[in-house]
mmCIF file of C-alpha atoms and ligand atoms in Angstrom:
data_model
loop_
_atom_site.group_PDB
_atom_site.id
_atom_site.type_symbol
_atom_site.label_atom_id
_atom_site.label_comp_id
_atom_site.label_asym_id
_atom_site.label_seq_id
_atom_site.Cartn_x
_atom_site.Cartn_y
_atom_site.Cartn_z
ATOM 1 C CA MET A 1 1.893 3.836 -36.011
ATOM 2 C CA PRO A 2 -0.487 3.334 -33.366
ATOM 3 C CA THR A 3 -4.098 2.347 -34.186
ATOM 4 C CA TYR A 4 -6.675 4.479 -32.878
ATOM 5 C CA ASN A 5 -10.201 5.765 -33.390
ATOM 6 C CA GLN A 6 -12.061 8.707 -32.167
ATOM 7 C CA ALA A 7 -15.530 8.700 -30.174
ATOM 8 C CA GLU A 8 -17.682 10.988 -28.750
ATOM 9 C CA ALA A 9 -16.698 14.538 -27.539
ATOM 10 C CA ILE A 10 -15.873 14.358 -24.243
ATOM 11 C CA LEU A 11 -14.650 18.175 -24.089
ATOM 12 C CA GLN A 12 -16.075 21.005 -26.203
ATOM 13 C CA VAL A 13 -15.065 24.591 -25.932
ATOM 14 C CA GLN A 14 -17.307 27.111 -27.849
ATOM 15 C CA ASP A 15 -15.782 30.559 -28.569
ATOM 16 C CA VAL A 16 -14.847 31.105 -24.873
ATOM 17 C CA GLY A 17 -13.721 34.389 -23.519
ATOM 18 C CA VAL A 18 -12.754 35.665 -20.148
ATOM 19 C CA ALA A 19 -12.430 39.223 -19.263
ATOM 20 C CA TYR A 20 -11.734 40.603 -15.780
ATOM 21 C CA GLY A 21 -13.505 44.375 -15.595
ATOM 22 C CA ASP A 22 -13.000 45.832 -19.149
ATOM 23 C CA LYS A 23 -9.638 44.026 -19.608
ATOM 24 C CA GLN A 24 -10.196 40.921 -22.134
ATOM 25 C CA ILE A 25 -7.634 38.091 -21.316
ATOM 26 C CA ILE A 26 -8.743 35.491 -23.662
ATOM 27 C CA GLN A 27 -10.797 35.156 -26.443
ATOM 28 C CA ASN A 28 -12.684 33.248 -29.269
ATOM 29 C CA ILE A 29 -11.106 29.545 -27.675
ATOM 30 C CA ASN A 30 -12.315 27.105 -29.795
ATOM 31 C CA PHE A 31 -11.571 23.188 -29.369
ATOM 32 C CA THR A 32 -12.957 19.470 -29.280
ATOM 33 C CA GLU A 33 -11.555 16.360 -27.833
ATOM 34 C CA LYS A 34 -13.095 12.977 -28.292
ATOM 35 C CA ASP A 35 -12.498 9.829 -26.377
ATOM 36 C CA VAL A 36 -9.625 8.313 -27.799
ATOM 37 C CA LEU A 37 -9.958 4.353 -28.274
ATOM 38 C CA ARG A 38 -7.334 1.905 -28.907
ATOM 39 C CA PRO A 39 -7.526 -1.603 -29.565
ATOM 40 C CA ASP A 40 -7.342 -3.936 -26.605
ATOM 41 C CA GLN A 41 -6.092 -1.262 -24.677
ATOM 42 C CA VAL A 42 -7.608 1.353 -21.786
ATOM 43 C CA GLN A 43 -6.461 4.893 -22.995
ATOM 44 C CA GLY A 44 -7.349 8.108 -21.641
ATOM 45 C CA GLN A 45 -6.473 11.602 -22.907
ATOM 46 C CA THR A 46 -3.609 13.483 -22.403
ATOM 47 C CA ILE A 47 -3.808 17.392 -23.501
ATOM 48 C CA ALA A 48 -1.338 19.948 -23.140
ATOM 49 C CA PHE A 49 -1.138 23.549 -23.553
ATOM 50 C CA VAL A 50 1.729 25.816 -23.776
ATOM 51 C CA GLY A 51 2.737 29.262 -24.302
ATOM 52 C CA ARG A 52 4.585 32.252 -23.027
ATOM 53 C CA SER A 53 3.766 33.409 -19.416
ATOM 54 C CA GLY A 54 0.846 35.610 -18.879
ATOM 55 C CA ARG A 55 -1.218 34.399 -22.172
ATOM 56 C CA GLY A 56 -3.919 33.387 -20.260
ATOM 57 C CA LYS A 57 -3.028 29.181 -19.427
ATOM 58 C CA SER A 58 -4.364 29.874 -16.103
ATOM 59 C CA THR A 59 -7.107 31.862 -16.885
ATOM 60 C CA LEU A 60 -8.149 29.280 -19.339
ATOM 61 C CA PHE A 61 -7.931 26.194 -16.907
ATOM 62 C CA ARG A 62 -10.042 28.016 -14.263
ATOM 63 C CA SER A 63 -12.655 28.086 -16.391
ATOM 64 C CA LEU A 64 -12.341 24.587 -17.731
ATOM 65 C CA ALA A 65 -12.588 23.723 -14.041
ATOM 66 C CA GLY A 66 -15.788 25.658 -13.767
ATOM 67 C CA LEU A 67 -14.233 27.777 -11.087
ATOM 68 C CA GLU A 68 -14.446 30.619 -13.138
ATOM 69 C CA LYS A 69 -17.344 31.653 -15.358
ATOM 70 C CA PRO A 70 -16.400 32.866 -18.891
ATOM 71 C CA THR A 71 -17.698 35.964 -19.645
ATOM 72 C CA GLN A 72 -18.458 34.568 -23.362
ATOM 73 C CA GLY A 73 -19.116 30.912 -24.853
ATOM 74 C CA THR A 74 -19.635 27.917 -23.248
ATOM 75 C CA ILE A 75 -17.429 24.927 -22.062
ATOM 76 C CA LEU A 76 -19.422 21.087 -21.976
ATOM 77 C CA ILE A 77 -18.020 18.201 -20.525
ATOM 78 C CA SER A 78 -19.532 14.397 -20.350
ATOM 79 C CA ASP A 79 -22.318 14.109 -18.272
ATOM 80 C CA LEU A 80 -21.627 10.676 -16.511
ATOM 81 C CA ASP A 81 -24.708 10.714 -14.266
ATOM 82 C CA ALA A 82 -27.089 10.972 -17.310
ATOM 83 C CA GLN A 83 -28.469 8.704 -19.457
ATOM 84 C CA GLU A 84 -26.163 7.438 -22.522
ATOM 85 C CA GLN A 85 -27.466 8.484 -25.682
ATOM 86 C CA GLU A 86 -26.555 6.021 -28.688
ATOM 87 C CA GLY A 87 -24.290 4.597 -26.367
ATOM 88 C CA HIS A 88 -22.036 7.532 -24.967
ATOM 89 C CA PRO A 89 -22.736 10.127 -22.212
ATOM 90 C CA PRO A 90 -24.144 13.433 -23.287
ATOM 91 C CA LEU A 91 -22.521 16.959 -22.652
ATOM 92 C CA ARG A 92 -23.239 19.222 -20.444
ATOM 93 C CA GLY A 93 -22.275 22.863 -19.110
ATOM 94 C CA VAL A 94 -18.885 22.353 -16.654
ATOM 95 C CA ARG A 95 -19.778 22.884 -12.769
ATOM 96 C CA GLU A 96 -17.533 23.511 -10.248
ATOM 97 C CA GLY A 97 -16.366 20.196 -8.387
ATOM 98 C CA ASP A 98 -16.820 18.171 -11.836
ATOM 99 C CA VAL A 99 -13.197 18.600 -12.729
ATOM 100 C CA GLY A 100 -10.024 17.628 -10.592
ATOM 101 C CA PHE A 101 -7.459 21.214 -10.271
ATOM 102 C CA VAL A 102 -4.031 21.049 -9.115
ATOM 103 C CA SER A 103 -3.269 24.543 -9.145
ATOM 104 C CA GLN A 104 0.092 25.983 -9.241
ATOM 105 C CA ASN A 105 0.251 26.833 -5.741
ATOM 106 C CA TYR A 106 -1.718 23.951 -4.307
ATOM 107 C CA VAL A 107 -2.174 23.225 -0.589
ATOM 108 C CA LEU A 108 -2.276 20.475 1.381
ATOM 109 C CA PHE A 109 -4.079 19.900 4.574
ATOM 110 C CA ARG A 110 -1.508 20.447 7.469
ATOM 111 C CA HIS A 111 -3.518 18.624 9.775
ATOM 112 C CA LYS A 112 -4.476 15.493 8.056
ATOM 113 C CA THR A 113 -1.973 12.648 7.211
ATOM 114 C CA ILE A 114 -1.797 11.518 3.594
ATOM 115 C CA GLU A 115 -4.264 8.823 4.044
ATOM 116 C CA GLN A 116 -6.574 11.039 5.946
ATOM 117 C CA ALA A 117 -6.462 13.686 3.442
ATOM 118 C CA MET A 118 -7.546 10.805 0.780
ATOM 119 C CA GLU A 119 -10.498 9.601 3.173
ATOM 120 C CA PHE A 120 -11.360 13.359 2.994
ATOM 121 C CA ALA A 121 -11.224 14.079 -0.547
ATOM 122 C CA MET A 122 -13.049 10.713 -1.433
ATOM 123 C CA ARG A 123 -15.779 11.978 1.047
ATOM 124 C CA LYS A 124 -18.364 13.113 -1.126
ATOM 125 C CA ARG A 125 -18.264 9.985 -3.489
ATOM 126 C CA GLU A 126 -21.373 7.934 -3.988
ATOM 127 C CA ASP A 127 -20.389 5.797 -6.343
ATOM 128 C CA VAL A 128 -18.402 3.897 -3.835
ATOM 129 C CA SER A 129 -18.856 2.107 -0.911
ATOM 130 C CA GLU A 130 -17.046 2.633 2.102
ATOM 131 C CA THR A 131 -15.079 -0.436 2.057
ATOM 132 C CA GLU A 132 -14.111 0.117 -1.343
ATOM 133 C CA LYS A 133 -12.948 3.661 -0.656
ATOM 134 C CA GLY A 134 -10.819 2.249 1.815
ATOM 135 C CA LYS A 135 -9.407 -0.399 -0.677
ATOM 136 C CA MET A 136 -8.891 2.053 -3.271
ATOM 137 C CA ILE A 137 -7.354 4.597 -1.072
ATOM 138 C CA THR A 138 -4.709 1.951 -0.104
ATOM 139 C CA GLN A 139 -3.987 0.528 -3.938
ATOM 140 C CA HIS A 140 -3.757 3.958 -4.988
ATOM 141 C CA LEU A 141 -1.116 4.754 -2.378
ATOM 142 C CA LYS A 142 1.045 1.785 -3.160
ATOM 143 C CA ASP A 143 0.849 2.388 -6.833
ATOM 144 C CA TRP A 144 1.696 6.224 -6.364
ATOM 145 C CA GLY A 145 4.669 5.061 -4.343
ATOM 146 C CA LEU A 146 3.332 6.889 -1.035
ATOM 147 C CA TYR A 147 1.766 4.216 0.692
ATOM 148 C CA GLN A 148 4.981 4.068 2.732
ATOM 149 C CA VAL A 149 4.365 7.802 4.107
ATOM 150 C CA LYS A 150 0.430 7.240 4.352
ATOM 151 C CA ASP A 151 0.748 8.352 8.223
ATOM 152 C CA GLN A 152 3.292 11.401 7.884
ATOM 153 C CA TYR A 153 1.919 14.978 7.133
ATOM 154 C CA PRO A 154 2.337 17.174 4.563
ATOM 155 C CA ASN A 155 5.501 19.198 6.148
ATOM 156 C CA GLU A 156 7.504 15.655 6.334
ATOM 157 C CA LEU A 157 7.098 14.816 2.526
ATOM 158 C CA SER A 158 9.200 15.859 0.157
ATOM 159 C CA GLY A 159 8.507 18.311 -2.640
ATOM 160 C CA GLY A 160 7.717 15.339 -5.163
ATOM 161 C CA GLN A 161 5.703 13.378 -2.561
ATOM 162 C CA ARG A 162 3.775 16.805 -2.388
ATOM 163 C CA GLN A 163 3.235 16.999 -5.515
ATOM 164 C CA ARG A 164 1.822 13.591 -5.853
ATOM 165 C CA THR A 165 -0.351 13.743 -2.724
ATOM 166 C CA ALA A 166 -1.919 16.961 -4.438
ATOM 167 C CA ILE A 167 -2.742 15.040 -7.818
ATOM 168 C CA LEU A 168 -3.878 11.873 -5.852
ATOM 169 C CA GLU A 169 -6.443 14.048 -3.979
ATOM 170 C CA GLN A 170 -8.040 15.117 -7.018
ATOM 171 C CA VAL A 171 -8.066 11.828 -8.792
ATOM 172 C CA LEU A 172 -9.796 10.685 -6.140
ATOM 173 C CA SER A 173 -12.219 13.147 -5.148
ATOM 174 C CA SER A 174 -13.557 13.512 -8.783
ATOM 175 C CA THR A 175 -14.631 11.359 -11.823
ATOM 176 C CA ASN A 176 -12.675 11.665 -14.937
ATOM 177 C CA TYR A 177 -11.397 14.616 -15.808
ATOM 178 C CA ILE A 178 -8.296 16.466 -13.905
ATOM 179 C CA ILE A 179 -6.435 19.578 -14.765
ATOM 180 C CA MET A 180 -2.853 20.411 -13.608
ATOM 181 C CA ASP A 181 -1.286 23.846 -13.942
ATOM 182 C CA GLU A 182 2.154 23.510 -14.127
ATOM 183 C CA PRO A 183 2.850 20.074 -12.678
ATOM 184 C CA PHE A 184 6.086 19.816 -12.866
ATOM 185 C CA SER A 185 7.522 23.083 -12.333
ATOM 186 C CA GLY A 186 10.392 23.152 -9.316
ATOM 187 C CA LEU A 187 10.494 19.370 -9.559
ATOM 188 C CA ASP A 188 14.058 17.308 -9.560
ATOM 189 C CA VAL A 189 14.306 14.544 -12.457
ATOM 190 C CA GLY A 190 13.243 11.766 -10.604
ATOM 191 C CA ASN A 191 10.146 13.465 -9.151
ATOM 192 C CA ILE A 192 9.320 14.534 -12.494
ATOM 193 C CA GLN A 193 8.909 11.143 -13.232
ATOM 194 C CA ASN A 194 6.945 10.483 -10.466
ATOM 195 C CA VAL A 195 4.783 12.587 -11.952
ATOM 196 C CA ILE A 196 5.147 11.394 -15.575
ATOM 197 C CA ASN A 197 4.156 7.689 -13.902
ATOM 198 C CA ALA A 198 1.231 9.242 -12.394
ATOM 199 C CA PHE A 199 -0.113 10.399 -15.869
ATOM 200 C CA LYS A 200 0.497 6.883 -16.935
ATOM 201 C CA LEU A 201 -1.353 5.394 -13.910
ATOM 202 C CA ILE A 202 -4.165 7.980 -14.707
ATOM 203 C CA ASN A 203 -4.506 7.217 -18.130
ATOM 204 C CA LEU A 204 -4.866 3.744 -17.840
ATOM 205 C CA SER A 205 -7.682 3.833 -14.791
ATOM 206 C CA HIS A 206 -10.389 5.038 -17.201
ATOM 207 C CA GLU A 207 -11.276 5.032 -20.746
ATOM 208 C CA LEU A 208 -12.872 8.592 -20.361
ATOM 209 C CA ALA A 209 -9.932 9.734 -17.917
ATOM 210 C CA THR A 210 -8.763 13.161 -19.103
ATOM 211 C CA ILE A 211 -5.551 14.918 -17.969
ATOM 212 C CA ILE A 212 -5.053 18.663 -18.992
ATOM 213 C CA PHE A 213 -1.970 20.266 -18.220
ATOM 214 C CA CYS A 214 0.207 23.082 -19.118
ATOM 215 C CA THR A 215 4.234 23.081 -18.532
ATOM 216 C CA HIS A 216 6.929 25.485 -20.088
ATOM 217 C CA ASP A 217 9.146 22.201 -20.788
ATOM 218 C CA ILE A 218 8.202 21.603 -24.714
ATOM 219 C CA GLU A 219 10.069 18.402 -24.382
ATOM 220 C CA LEU A 220 7.528 17.055 -21.780
ATOM 221 C CA ALA A 221 4.516 18.540 -23.260
ATOM 222 C CA VAL A 222 5.321 16.523 -26.649
ATOM 223 C CA GLU A 223 6.378 13.477 -24.867
ATOM 224 C CA LEU A 224 3.109 12.970 -22.627
ATOM 225 C CA ALA A 225 0.564 14.831 -24.829
ATOM 226 C CA ASP A 226 -1.339 13.037 -27.343
ATOM 227 C CA SER A 227 -3.160 16.716 -28.406
ATOM 228 C CA LEU A 228 -1.115 19.935 -27.827
ATOM 229 C CA TYR A 229 -2.437 23.486 -28.029
ATOM 230 C CA VAL A 230 -0.581 26.648 -28.058
ATOM 231 C CA ILE A 231 -1.976 29.901 -26.480
ATOM 232 C CA GLY A 232 -0.760 32.816 -27.593
ATOM 233 C CA TYR A 233 -1.112 36.014 -28.758
ATOM 234 C CA PRO A 234 -2.477 36.048 -32.556
ATOM 235 C CA THR A 235 -0.991 38.399 -35.212
ATOM 236 C CA LYS A 236 -2.951 41.269 -36.288
ATOM 237 C CA PRO A 237 -4.103 41.409 -39.926
ATOM 238 C CA GLY A 238 -1.713 44.466 -40.473
ATOM 239 C CA GLY A 239 1.146 42.760 -38.693
ATOM 240 C CA GLY A 240 2.090 42.963 -34.771
ATOM 241 C CA LEU A 241 0.723 41.250 -32.248
ATOM 242 C CA ASP A 242 -2.918 41.443 -30.594
ATOM 243 C CA ASN A 243 -3.047 41.675 -26.594
ATOM 244 C CA VAL A 244 -5.784 39.272 -26.210
ATOM 245 C CA GLY A 245 -4.924 35.431 -25.564
ATOM 246 C CA THR A 246 -6.375 32.674 -27.960
ATOM 247 C CA LEU A 247 -5.633 29.234 -29.409
ATOM 248 C CA VAL A 248 -2.572 30.020 -32.224
ATOM 249 C CA LYS A 249 -1.988 26.361 -32.946
ATOM 250 C CA HIS A 250 -3.048 22.790 -32.805
ATOM 251 C CA PHE A 251 -0.629 19.731 -32.919
ATOM 252 C CA ASP A 252 -2.379 16.362 -33.117
ATOM 253 C CA LEU A 253 0.160 13.762 -32.133
ATOM 254 C CA LYS A 254 -1.841 11.164 -32.796
ATOM 255 C CA ALA A 255 -2.314 11.877 -36.276
ATOM 256 C CA ARG A 256 1.332 12.500 -36.807
ATOM 257 C CA GLY A 257 1.637 9.093 -35.440
ATOM 258 C CA ILE A 258 3.897 10.130 -32.425
ATOM 259 C CA ALA A 259 1.560 9.844 -29.576
ATOM 260 C CA TRP A 260 2.001 7.161 -26.562
ATOM 261 C CA SER A 261 5.525 6.214 -27.755
ATOM 262 C CA ASP A 262 8.122 4.993 -25.397
ATOM 263 C CA GLN A 263 11.154 6.479 -27.589
ATOM 264 C CA PHE A 264 11.538 10.488 -27.769
ATOM 265 C CA SER A 265 12.255 10.153 -31.736
ATOM 266 C CA ARG A 266 13.609 12.789 -34.275
ATOM 267 C CA GLU A 267 9.626 13.527 -35.304
ATOM 268 C CA HIS A 268 9.261 14.489 -31.684
ATOM 269 C CA GLN A 269 12.199 16.687 -31.358
ATOM 270 C CA LEU A 270 10.943 18.064 -34.850
ATOM 271 C CA LEU A 271 7.801 18.854 -33.384
ATOM 272 C CA VAL A 272 9.347 20.267 -30.098
ATOM 273 C CA GLU A 273 11.069 23.021 -32.562
ATOM 274 C CA GLU A 274 7.904 23.896 -34.295
ATOM 275 C CA VAL A 275 5.834 24.297 -31.001
ATOM 276 C CA LYS A 276 9.004 26.887 -29.674
ATOM 277 C CA GLN A 277 8.491 28.361 -33.360
ATOM 278 C CA ALA A 278 4.569 28.704 -32.629
ATOM 279 C CA ILE A 279 5.245 29.925 -28.961
ATOM 280 C CA LEU A 280 7.550 32.597 -29.929
ATOM 281 C CA ASP A 281 6.005 33.820 -32.582
ATOM 282 C CA SER A 282 2.833 34.560 -30.465
HETATM 283 N N1 LIG B 1 -7.773 38.438 -10.710
HETATM 284 C C1 LIG B 1 -7.267 38.708 -12.235
HETATM 285 N N2 LIG B 1 -7.763 40.172 -12.451
HETATM 286 C C2 LIG B 1 -7.008 40.888 -13.407
HETATM 287 N N3 LIG B 1 -6.019 40.410 -14.138
HETATM 288 C C3 LIG B 1 -6.059 39.008 -14.181
HETATM 289 C C4 LIG B 1 -6.413 38.359 -13.024
HETATM 290 N N4 LIG B 1 -5.978 36.704 -13.207
HETATM 291 C C5 LIG B 1 -5.104 36.914 -13.926
HETATM 292 N N5 LIG B 1 -4.853 38.419 -14.526
HETATM 293 C C6 LIG B 1 -4.001 38.411 -15.847
HETATM 294 O O1 LIG B 1 -4.202 37.982 -17.044
HETATM 295 C C7 LIG B 1 -3.388 37.721 -17.819
HETATM 296 C C8 LIG B 1 -3.073 36.010 -17.864
HETATM 297 O O2 LIG B 1 -2.753 35.391 -16.790
HETATM 298 P P1 LIG B 1 -2.794 34.083 -16.444
HETATM 299 O O3 LIG B 1 -2.288 33.676 -15.424
HETATM 300 O O4 LIG B 1 -4.224 32.942 -16.908
HETATM 301 O O5 LIG B 1 -1.251 33.533 -17.755
HETATM 302 P P2 LIG B 1 -0.728 32.352 -17.640
HETATM 303 O O6 LIG B 1 -0.417 31.987 -19.362
HETATM 304 O O7 LIG B 1 -0.909 31.245 -16.822
HETATM 305 O O8 LIG B 1 0.713 32.623 -17.065
HETATM 306 P P3 LIG B 1 2.050 32.108 -16.280
HETATM 307 O O9 LIG B 1 2.417 30.597 -17.599
HETATM 308 O O10 LIG B 1 3.019 32.921 -16.261
HETATM 309 O O11 LIG B 1 1.403 31.147 -15.417
HETATM 310 C C9 LIG B 1 -2.247 38.427 -17.202
HETATM 311 O O12 LIG B 1 -2.038 39.350 -17.573
HETATM 312 C C10 LIG B 1 -2.937 38.551 -15.500
HETATM 313 O O13 LIG B 1 -1.870 39.978 -15.178
#
């Protein structure tokens, strides 16, 4: 079982709800994720959300990314610009631009080459010099298998290359948080593997790197996540399901000893069954 510790909170969601007009979509969303520490290893966080269609995953994600203000509650993330308190960054309310967001229907710039799109993505980063930016872009394009297509336009790329470009744009533009709404949908096996490799690169890039993603592929969620939430409709006290989404289950793969594993073990498979049941029940 891999040893790990958990340090300060890097994401704290308190009593969040979103309503459109008088239609409540999600409510009572509460969870805290902490910085995971592993000996002799840079380890980011990978948090998965699964649940039936329409239970509010995308709605929650837009709120977590600061793109939509929740009608109730607060979302706090690490404030990396502030002075550290007791050796770690304090928390503050999330704002648009804090979190990279790759939506389900991501759009790439039609008139920019891949390299130009990366330069554009990094234009607001003041923490890196222009020379450093150029070096970072080249290194990332190589690591992500996109260097050979750097002078091409999006319409000249395969679906998988486009997906990786969309993710890399967000990785380079923002600090540590990246949210991906169904990053695997519509990809073939090879391209799924490419995105999995991209997850690994993000995880190794920074101690506080935090990937939040959702998928309908439960095996993939269990393979990649170290923390997994089921969003669904809770059971009403008298039986039957409510019709507002919330977190109905949390599975901590670290505590189960199956996070960061190269093997998909029997324990992983058992967890898949548990997660599927939790989804079906909500
Ligand atoms: N702007 C909006 N105005 C009104 N209702 C909305 C709006 N956006 C989403 N909804 C409703 O909120 C509910 C949750 O939608 P959401 O897209 O968050 O679900 P989801 O879990 O991501 O679904 P899927 O897995 O199919 O992507 C749906 O009933 C949807 O119709």
